[in-house]
Short mmCIF file of N, CA, C and O in Angstrom, two decimals:
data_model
loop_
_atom_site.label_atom_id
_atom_site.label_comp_id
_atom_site.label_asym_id
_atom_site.label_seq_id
_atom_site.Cartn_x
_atom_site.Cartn_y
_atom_site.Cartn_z
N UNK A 29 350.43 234.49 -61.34
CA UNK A 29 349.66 235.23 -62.32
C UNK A 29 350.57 236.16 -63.10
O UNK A 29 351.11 237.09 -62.50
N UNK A 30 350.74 236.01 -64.06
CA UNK A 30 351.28 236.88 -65.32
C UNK A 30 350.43 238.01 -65.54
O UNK A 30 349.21 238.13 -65.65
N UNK A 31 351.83 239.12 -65.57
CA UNK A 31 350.80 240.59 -65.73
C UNK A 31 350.47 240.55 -66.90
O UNK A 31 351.11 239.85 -67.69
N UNK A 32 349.44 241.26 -67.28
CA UNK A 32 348.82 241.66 -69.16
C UNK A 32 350.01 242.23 -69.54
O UNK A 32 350.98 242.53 -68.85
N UNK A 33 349.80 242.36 -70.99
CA UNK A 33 351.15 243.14 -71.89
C UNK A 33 349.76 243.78 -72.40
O UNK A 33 348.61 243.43 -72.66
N UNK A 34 350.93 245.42 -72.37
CA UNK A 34 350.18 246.43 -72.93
C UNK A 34 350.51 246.03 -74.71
O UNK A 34 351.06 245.06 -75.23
N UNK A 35 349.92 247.18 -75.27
CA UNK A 35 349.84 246.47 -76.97
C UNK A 35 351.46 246.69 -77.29
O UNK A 35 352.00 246.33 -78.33
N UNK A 36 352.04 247.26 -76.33
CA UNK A 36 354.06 247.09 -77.04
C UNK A 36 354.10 246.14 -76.47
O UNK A 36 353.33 245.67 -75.63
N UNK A 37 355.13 245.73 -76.95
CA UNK A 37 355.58 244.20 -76.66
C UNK A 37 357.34 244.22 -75.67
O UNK A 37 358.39 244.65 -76.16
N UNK A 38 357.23 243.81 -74.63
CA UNK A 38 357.90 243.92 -73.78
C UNK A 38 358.99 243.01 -74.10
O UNK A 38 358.67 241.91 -74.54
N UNK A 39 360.10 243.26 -73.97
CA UNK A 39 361.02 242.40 -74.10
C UNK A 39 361.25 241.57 -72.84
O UNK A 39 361.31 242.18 -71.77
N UNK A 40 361.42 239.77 -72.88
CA UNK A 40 361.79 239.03 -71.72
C UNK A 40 362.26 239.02 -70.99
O UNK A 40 361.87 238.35 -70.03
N UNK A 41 363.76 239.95 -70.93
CA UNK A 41 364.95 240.27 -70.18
C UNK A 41 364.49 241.29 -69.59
O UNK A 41 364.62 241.57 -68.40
N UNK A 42 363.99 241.83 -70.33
CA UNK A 42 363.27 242.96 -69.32
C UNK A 42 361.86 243.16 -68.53
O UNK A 42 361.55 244.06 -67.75
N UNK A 43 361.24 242.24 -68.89
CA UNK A 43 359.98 241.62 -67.92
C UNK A 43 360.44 240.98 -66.86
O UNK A 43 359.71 240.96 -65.87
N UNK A 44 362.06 240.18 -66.79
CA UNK A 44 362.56 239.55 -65.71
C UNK A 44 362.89 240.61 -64.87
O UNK A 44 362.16 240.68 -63.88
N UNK A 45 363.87 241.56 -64.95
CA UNK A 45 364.30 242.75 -64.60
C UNK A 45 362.97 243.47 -63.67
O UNK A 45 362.83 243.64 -62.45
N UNK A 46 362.42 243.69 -64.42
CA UNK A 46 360.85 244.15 -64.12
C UNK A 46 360.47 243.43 -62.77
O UNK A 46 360.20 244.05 -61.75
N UNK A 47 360.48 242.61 -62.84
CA UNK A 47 359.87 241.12 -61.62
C UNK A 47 361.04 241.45 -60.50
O UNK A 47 360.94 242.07 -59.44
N UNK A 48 361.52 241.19 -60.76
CA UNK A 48 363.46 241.52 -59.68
C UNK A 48 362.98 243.32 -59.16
O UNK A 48 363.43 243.67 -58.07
N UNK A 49 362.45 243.94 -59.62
CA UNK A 49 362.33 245.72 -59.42
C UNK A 49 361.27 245.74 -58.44
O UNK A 49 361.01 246.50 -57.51
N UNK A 50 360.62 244.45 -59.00
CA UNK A 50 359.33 244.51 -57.78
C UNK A 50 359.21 243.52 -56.52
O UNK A 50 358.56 243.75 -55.50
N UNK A 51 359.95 242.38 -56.81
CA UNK A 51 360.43 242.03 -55.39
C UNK A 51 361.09 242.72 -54.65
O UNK A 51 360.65 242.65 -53.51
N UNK A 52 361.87 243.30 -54.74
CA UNK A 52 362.64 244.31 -54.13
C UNK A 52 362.45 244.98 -53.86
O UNK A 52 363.15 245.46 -52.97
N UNK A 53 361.10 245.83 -54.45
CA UNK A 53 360.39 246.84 -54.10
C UNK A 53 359.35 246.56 -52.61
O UNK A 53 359.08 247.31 -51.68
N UNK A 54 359.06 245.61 -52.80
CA UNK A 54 358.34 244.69 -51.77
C UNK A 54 358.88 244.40 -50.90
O UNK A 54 358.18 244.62 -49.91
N UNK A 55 360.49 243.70 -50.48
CA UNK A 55 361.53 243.67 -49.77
C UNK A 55 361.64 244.79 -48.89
O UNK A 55 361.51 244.80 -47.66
N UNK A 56 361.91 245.81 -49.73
CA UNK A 56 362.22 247.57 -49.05
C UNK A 56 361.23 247.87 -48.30
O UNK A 56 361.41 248.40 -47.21
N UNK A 57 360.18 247.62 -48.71
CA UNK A 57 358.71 247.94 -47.69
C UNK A 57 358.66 247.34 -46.80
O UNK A 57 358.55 247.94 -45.73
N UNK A 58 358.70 246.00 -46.81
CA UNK A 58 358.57 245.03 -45.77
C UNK A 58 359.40 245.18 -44.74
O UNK A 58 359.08 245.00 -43.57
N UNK A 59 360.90 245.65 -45.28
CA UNK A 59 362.16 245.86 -43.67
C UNK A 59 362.14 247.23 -43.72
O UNK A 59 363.25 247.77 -43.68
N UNK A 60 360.93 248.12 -43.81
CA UNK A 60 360.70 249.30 -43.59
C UNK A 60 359.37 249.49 -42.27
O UNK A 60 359.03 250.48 -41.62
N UNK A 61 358.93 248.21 -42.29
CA UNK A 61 357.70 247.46 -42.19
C UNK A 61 356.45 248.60 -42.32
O UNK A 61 355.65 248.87 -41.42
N UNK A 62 356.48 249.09 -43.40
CA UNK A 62 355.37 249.54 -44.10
C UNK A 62 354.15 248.49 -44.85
O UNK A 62 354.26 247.67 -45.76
N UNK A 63 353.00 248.92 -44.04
CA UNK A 63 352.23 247.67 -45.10
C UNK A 63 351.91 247.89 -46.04
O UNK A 63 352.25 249.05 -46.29
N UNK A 64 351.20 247.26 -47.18
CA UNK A 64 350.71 247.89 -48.42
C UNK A 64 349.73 248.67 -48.20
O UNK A 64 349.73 249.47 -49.13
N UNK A 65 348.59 248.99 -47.26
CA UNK A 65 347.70 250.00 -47.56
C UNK A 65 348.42 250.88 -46.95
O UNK A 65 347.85 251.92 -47.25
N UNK A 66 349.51 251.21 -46.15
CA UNK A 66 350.02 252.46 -46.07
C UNK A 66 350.87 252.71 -47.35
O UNK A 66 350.76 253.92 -47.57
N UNK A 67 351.54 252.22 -48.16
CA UNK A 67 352.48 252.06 -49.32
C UNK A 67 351.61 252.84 -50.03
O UNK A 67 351.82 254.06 -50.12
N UNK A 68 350.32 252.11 -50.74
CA UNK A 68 349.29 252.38 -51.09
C UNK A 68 349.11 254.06 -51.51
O UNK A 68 349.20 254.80 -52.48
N UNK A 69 348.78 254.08 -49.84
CA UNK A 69 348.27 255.83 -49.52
C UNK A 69 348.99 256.57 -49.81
O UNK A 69 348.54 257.61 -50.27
N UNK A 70 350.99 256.40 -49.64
CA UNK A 70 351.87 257.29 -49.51
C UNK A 70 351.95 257.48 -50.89
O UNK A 70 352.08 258.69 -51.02
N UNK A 71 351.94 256.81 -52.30
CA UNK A 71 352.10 256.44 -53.30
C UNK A 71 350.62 256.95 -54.25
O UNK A 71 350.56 256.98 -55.47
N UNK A 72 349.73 257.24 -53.45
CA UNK A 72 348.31 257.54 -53.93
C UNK A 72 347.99 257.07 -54.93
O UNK A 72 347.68 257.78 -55.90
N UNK A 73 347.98 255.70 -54.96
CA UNK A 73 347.62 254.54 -55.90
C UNK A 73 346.57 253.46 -54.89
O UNK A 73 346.57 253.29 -53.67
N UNK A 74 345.76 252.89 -55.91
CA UNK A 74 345.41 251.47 -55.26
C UNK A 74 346.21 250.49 -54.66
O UNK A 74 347.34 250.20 -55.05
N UNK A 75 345.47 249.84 -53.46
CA UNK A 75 346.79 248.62 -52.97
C UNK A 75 347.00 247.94 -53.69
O UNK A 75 348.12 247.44 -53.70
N UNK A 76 345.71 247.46 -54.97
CA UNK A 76 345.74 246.44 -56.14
C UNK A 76 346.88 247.19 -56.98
O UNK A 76 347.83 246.47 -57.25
N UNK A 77 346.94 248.25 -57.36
CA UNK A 77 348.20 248.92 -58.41
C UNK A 77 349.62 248.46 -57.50
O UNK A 77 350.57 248.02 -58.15
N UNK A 78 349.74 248.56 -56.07
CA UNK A 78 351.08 248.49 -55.74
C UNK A 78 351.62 246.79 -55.85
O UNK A 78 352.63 246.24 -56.27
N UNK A 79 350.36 246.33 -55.23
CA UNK A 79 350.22 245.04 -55.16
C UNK A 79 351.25 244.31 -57.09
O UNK A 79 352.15 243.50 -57.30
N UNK A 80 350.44 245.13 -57.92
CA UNK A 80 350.91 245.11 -59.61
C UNK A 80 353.12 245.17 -59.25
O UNK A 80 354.08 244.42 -59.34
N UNK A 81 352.88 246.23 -58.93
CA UNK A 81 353.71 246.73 -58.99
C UNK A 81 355.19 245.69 -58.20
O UNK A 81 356.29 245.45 -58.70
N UNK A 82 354.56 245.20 -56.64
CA UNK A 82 355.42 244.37 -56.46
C UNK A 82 355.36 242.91 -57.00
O UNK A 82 355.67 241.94 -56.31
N UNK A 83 354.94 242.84 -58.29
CA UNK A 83 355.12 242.06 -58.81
C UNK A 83 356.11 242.06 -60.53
O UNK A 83 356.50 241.09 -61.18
N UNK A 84 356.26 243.46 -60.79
CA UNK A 84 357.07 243.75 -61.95
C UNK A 84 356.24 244.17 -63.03
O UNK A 84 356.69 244.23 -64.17
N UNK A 85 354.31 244.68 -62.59
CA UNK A 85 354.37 244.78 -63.99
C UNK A 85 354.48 245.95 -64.65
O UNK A 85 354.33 247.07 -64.16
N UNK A 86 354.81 245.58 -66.11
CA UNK A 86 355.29 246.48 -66.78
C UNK A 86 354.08 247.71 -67.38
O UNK A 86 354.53 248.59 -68.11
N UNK A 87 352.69 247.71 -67.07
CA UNK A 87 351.72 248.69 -67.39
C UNK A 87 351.76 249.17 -66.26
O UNK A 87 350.69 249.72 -66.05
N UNK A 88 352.65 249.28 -65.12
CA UNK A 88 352.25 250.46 -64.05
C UNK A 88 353.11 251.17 -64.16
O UNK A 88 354.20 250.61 -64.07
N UNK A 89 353.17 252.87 -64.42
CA UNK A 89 353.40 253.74 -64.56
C UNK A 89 354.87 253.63 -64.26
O UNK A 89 355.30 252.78 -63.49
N UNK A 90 355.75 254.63 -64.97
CA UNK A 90 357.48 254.70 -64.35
C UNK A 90 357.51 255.67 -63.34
O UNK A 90 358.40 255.77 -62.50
N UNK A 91 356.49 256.39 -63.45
CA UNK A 91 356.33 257.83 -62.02
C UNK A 91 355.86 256.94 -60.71
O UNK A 91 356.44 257.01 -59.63
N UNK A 92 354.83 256.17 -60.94
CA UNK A 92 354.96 255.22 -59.57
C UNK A 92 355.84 254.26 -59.10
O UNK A 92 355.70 253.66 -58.03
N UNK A 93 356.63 254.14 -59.79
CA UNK A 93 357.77 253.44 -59.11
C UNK A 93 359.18 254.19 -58.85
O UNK A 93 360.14 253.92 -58.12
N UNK A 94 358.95 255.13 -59.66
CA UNK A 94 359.91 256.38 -59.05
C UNK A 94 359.78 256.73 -57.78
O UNK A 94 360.69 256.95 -56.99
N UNK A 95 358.04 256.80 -57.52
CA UNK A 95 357.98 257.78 -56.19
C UNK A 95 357.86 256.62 -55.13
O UNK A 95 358.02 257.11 -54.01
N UNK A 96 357.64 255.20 -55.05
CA UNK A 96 357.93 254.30 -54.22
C UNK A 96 359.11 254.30 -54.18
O UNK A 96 359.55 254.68 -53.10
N UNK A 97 360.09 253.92 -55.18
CA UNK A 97 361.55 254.38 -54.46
C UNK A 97 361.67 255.79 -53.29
O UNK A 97 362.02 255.72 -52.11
N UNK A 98 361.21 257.09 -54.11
CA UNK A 98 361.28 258.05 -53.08
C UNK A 98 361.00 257.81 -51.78
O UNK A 98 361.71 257.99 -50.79
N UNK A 99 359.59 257.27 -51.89
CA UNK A 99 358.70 257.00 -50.23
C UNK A 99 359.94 256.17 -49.52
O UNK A 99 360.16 256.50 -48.36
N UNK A 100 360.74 255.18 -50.03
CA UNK A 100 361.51 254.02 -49.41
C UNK A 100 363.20 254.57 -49.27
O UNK A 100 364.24 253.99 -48.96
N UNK A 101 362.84 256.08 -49.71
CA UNK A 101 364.74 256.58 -49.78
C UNK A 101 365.97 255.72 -50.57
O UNK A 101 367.18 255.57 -50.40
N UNK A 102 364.87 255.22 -51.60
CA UNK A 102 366.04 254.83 -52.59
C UNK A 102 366.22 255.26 -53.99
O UNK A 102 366.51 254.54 -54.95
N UNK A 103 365.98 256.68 -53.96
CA UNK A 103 364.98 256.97 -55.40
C UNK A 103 366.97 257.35 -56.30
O UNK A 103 367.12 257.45 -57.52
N UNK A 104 367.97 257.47 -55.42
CA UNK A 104 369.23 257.89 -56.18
C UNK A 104 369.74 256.70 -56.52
O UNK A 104 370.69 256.70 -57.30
N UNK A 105 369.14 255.20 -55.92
CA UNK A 105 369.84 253.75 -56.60
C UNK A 105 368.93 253.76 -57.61
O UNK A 105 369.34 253.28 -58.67
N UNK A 106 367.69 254.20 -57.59
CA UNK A 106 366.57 253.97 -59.17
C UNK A 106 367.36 254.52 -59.86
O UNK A 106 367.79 253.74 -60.71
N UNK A 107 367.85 255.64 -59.92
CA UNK A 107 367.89 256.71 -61.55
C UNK A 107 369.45 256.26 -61.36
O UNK A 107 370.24 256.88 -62.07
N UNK A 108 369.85 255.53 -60.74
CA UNK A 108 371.29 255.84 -60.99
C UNK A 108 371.90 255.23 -62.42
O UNK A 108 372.89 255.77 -62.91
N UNK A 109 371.23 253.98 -63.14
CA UNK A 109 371.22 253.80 -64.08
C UNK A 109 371.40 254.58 -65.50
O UNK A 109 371.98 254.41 -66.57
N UNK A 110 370.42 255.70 -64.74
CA UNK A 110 370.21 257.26 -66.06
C UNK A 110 371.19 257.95 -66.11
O UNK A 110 371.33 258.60 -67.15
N UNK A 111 372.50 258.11 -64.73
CA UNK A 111 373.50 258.97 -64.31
C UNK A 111 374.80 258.75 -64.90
O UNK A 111 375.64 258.03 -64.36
N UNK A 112 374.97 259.34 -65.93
CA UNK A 112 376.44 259.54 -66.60
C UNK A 112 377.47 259.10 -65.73
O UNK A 112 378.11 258.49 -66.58
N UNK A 113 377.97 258.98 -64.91
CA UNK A 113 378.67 258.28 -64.07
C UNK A 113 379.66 259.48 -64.15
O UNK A 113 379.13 260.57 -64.36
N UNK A 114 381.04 259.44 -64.01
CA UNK A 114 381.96 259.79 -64.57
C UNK A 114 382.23 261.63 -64.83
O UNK A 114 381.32 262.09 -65.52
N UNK A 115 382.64 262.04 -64.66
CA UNK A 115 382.73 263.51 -65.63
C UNK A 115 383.21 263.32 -66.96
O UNK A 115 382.87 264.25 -67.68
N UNK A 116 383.92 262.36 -67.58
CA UNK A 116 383.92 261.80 -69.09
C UNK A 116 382.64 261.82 -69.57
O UNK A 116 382.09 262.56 -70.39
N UNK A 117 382.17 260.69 -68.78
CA UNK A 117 380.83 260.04 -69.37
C UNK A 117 379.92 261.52 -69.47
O UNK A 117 379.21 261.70 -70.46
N UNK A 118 379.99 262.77 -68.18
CA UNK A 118 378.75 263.59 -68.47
C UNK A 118 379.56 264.62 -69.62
O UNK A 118 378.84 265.35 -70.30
N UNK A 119 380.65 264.65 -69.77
CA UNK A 119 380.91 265.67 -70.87
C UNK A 119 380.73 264.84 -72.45
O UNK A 119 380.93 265.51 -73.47
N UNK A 120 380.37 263.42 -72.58
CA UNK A 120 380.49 262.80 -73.62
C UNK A 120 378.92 263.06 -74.13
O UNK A 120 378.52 263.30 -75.27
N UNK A 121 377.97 262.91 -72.57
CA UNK A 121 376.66 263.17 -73.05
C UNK A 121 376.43 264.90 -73.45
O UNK A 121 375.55 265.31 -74.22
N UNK A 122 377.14 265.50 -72.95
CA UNK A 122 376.72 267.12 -73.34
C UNK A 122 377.11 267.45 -74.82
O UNK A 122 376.49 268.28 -75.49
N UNK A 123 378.57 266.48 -75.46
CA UNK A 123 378.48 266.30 -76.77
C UNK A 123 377.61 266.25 -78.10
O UNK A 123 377.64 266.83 -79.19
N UNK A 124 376.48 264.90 -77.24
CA UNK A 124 375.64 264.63 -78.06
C UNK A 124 374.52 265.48 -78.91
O UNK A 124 373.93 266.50 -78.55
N UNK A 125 374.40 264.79 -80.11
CA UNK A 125 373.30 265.80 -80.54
C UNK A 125 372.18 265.99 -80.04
O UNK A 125 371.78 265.04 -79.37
N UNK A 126 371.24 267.17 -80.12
CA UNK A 126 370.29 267.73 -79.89
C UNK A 126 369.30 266.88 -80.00
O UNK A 126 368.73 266.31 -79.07
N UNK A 127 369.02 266.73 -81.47
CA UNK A 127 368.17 265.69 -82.00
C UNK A 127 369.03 264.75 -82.88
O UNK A 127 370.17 265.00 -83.26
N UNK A 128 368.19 263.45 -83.17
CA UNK A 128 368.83 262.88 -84.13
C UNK A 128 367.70 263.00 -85.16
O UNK A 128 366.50 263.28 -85.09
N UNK A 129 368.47 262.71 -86.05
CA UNK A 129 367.02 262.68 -87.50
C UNK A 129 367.40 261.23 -88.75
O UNK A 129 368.42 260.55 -88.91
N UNK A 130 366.03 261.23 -89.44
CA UNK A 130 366.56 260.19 -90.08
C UNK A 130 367.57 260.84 -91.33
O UNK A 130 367.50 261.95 -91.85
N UNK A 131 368.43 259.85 -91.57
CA UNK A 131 369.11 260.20 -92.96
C UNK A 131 368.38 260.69 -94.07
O UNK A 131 367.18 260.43 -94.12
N UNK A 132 368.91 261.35 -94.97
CA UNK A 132 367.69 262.20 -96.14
C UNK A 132 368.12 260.89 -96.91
O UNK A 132 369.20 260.32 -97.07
N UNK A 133 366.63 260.60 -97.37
CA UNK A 133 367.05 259.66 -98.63
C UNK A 133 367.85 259.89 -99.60
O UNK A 133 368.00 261.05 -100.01
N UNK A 134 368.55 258.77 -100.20
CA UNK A 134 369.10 259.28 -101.06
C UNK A 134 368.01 259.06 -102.53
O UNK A 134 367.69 257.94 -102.92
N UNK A 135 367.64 260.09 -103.05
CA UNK A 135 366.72 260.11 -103.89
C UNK A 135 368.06 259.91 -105.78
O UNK A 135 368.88 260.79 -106.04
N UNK A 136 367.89 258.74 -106.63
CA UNK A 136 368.82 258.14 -107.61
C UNK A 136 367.48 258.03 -108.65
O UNK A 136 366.58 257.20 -108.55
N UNK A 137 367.59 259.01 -109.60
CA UNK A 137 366.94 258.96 -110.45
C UNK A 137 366.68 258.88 -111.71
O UNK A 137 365.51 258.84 -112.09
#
């Protein structure tokens, strides 16, 4: 069963990704041997939402799969993606601008 797409449109590579986040997520539980209605409870979601969830889809929340990593003690391999790596890399991000904005038109009249 294919999850629904919310009205954005998900990119493929990343619906696969998605699917891979939730087997794995399912994996971690299982050699945790947590069942899903305890998963469920710890996660204070429906077993049907986790159930979603170990399947990749992409309308269940990024805070619930944050905090299933937490519940499973893997929540520093989740974000590690987000983590500047490096002290380069975090002084390259402290560089960055504040905001970005669009370019002012160039108004030719």
């Amino acid at each position: 069963m294919k999850p629904k797409r919310s009205k954005m449109t998900i990119p493929d590579p990343l619906l696969g990704l998605l699917s891979r986040m939730g087997s794995d997520l399912s994996a971690a539980r299982r050699a945790q041997a947590i069942t899903q209605d305890d998963m469920a409870g710890r996660l204070n979601v429906a077993r049907r939402t986790l159930i979603r969830m170990e399947r990749g889809d992409p309308t269940v929340s990024l805070g619930a799969y944050a905090t299933a990593a937490w519940v499973l003690g893997l929540e520093e391999r989740f974000l590690s993606g987000f983590h500047p790596g490096t002290e380069e890399g975090r002084e390259a991000r402290l560089a960055l601008p504040k905001r970005v904005r669009q370019p002012a038109a160039d108004l030719d009249f």
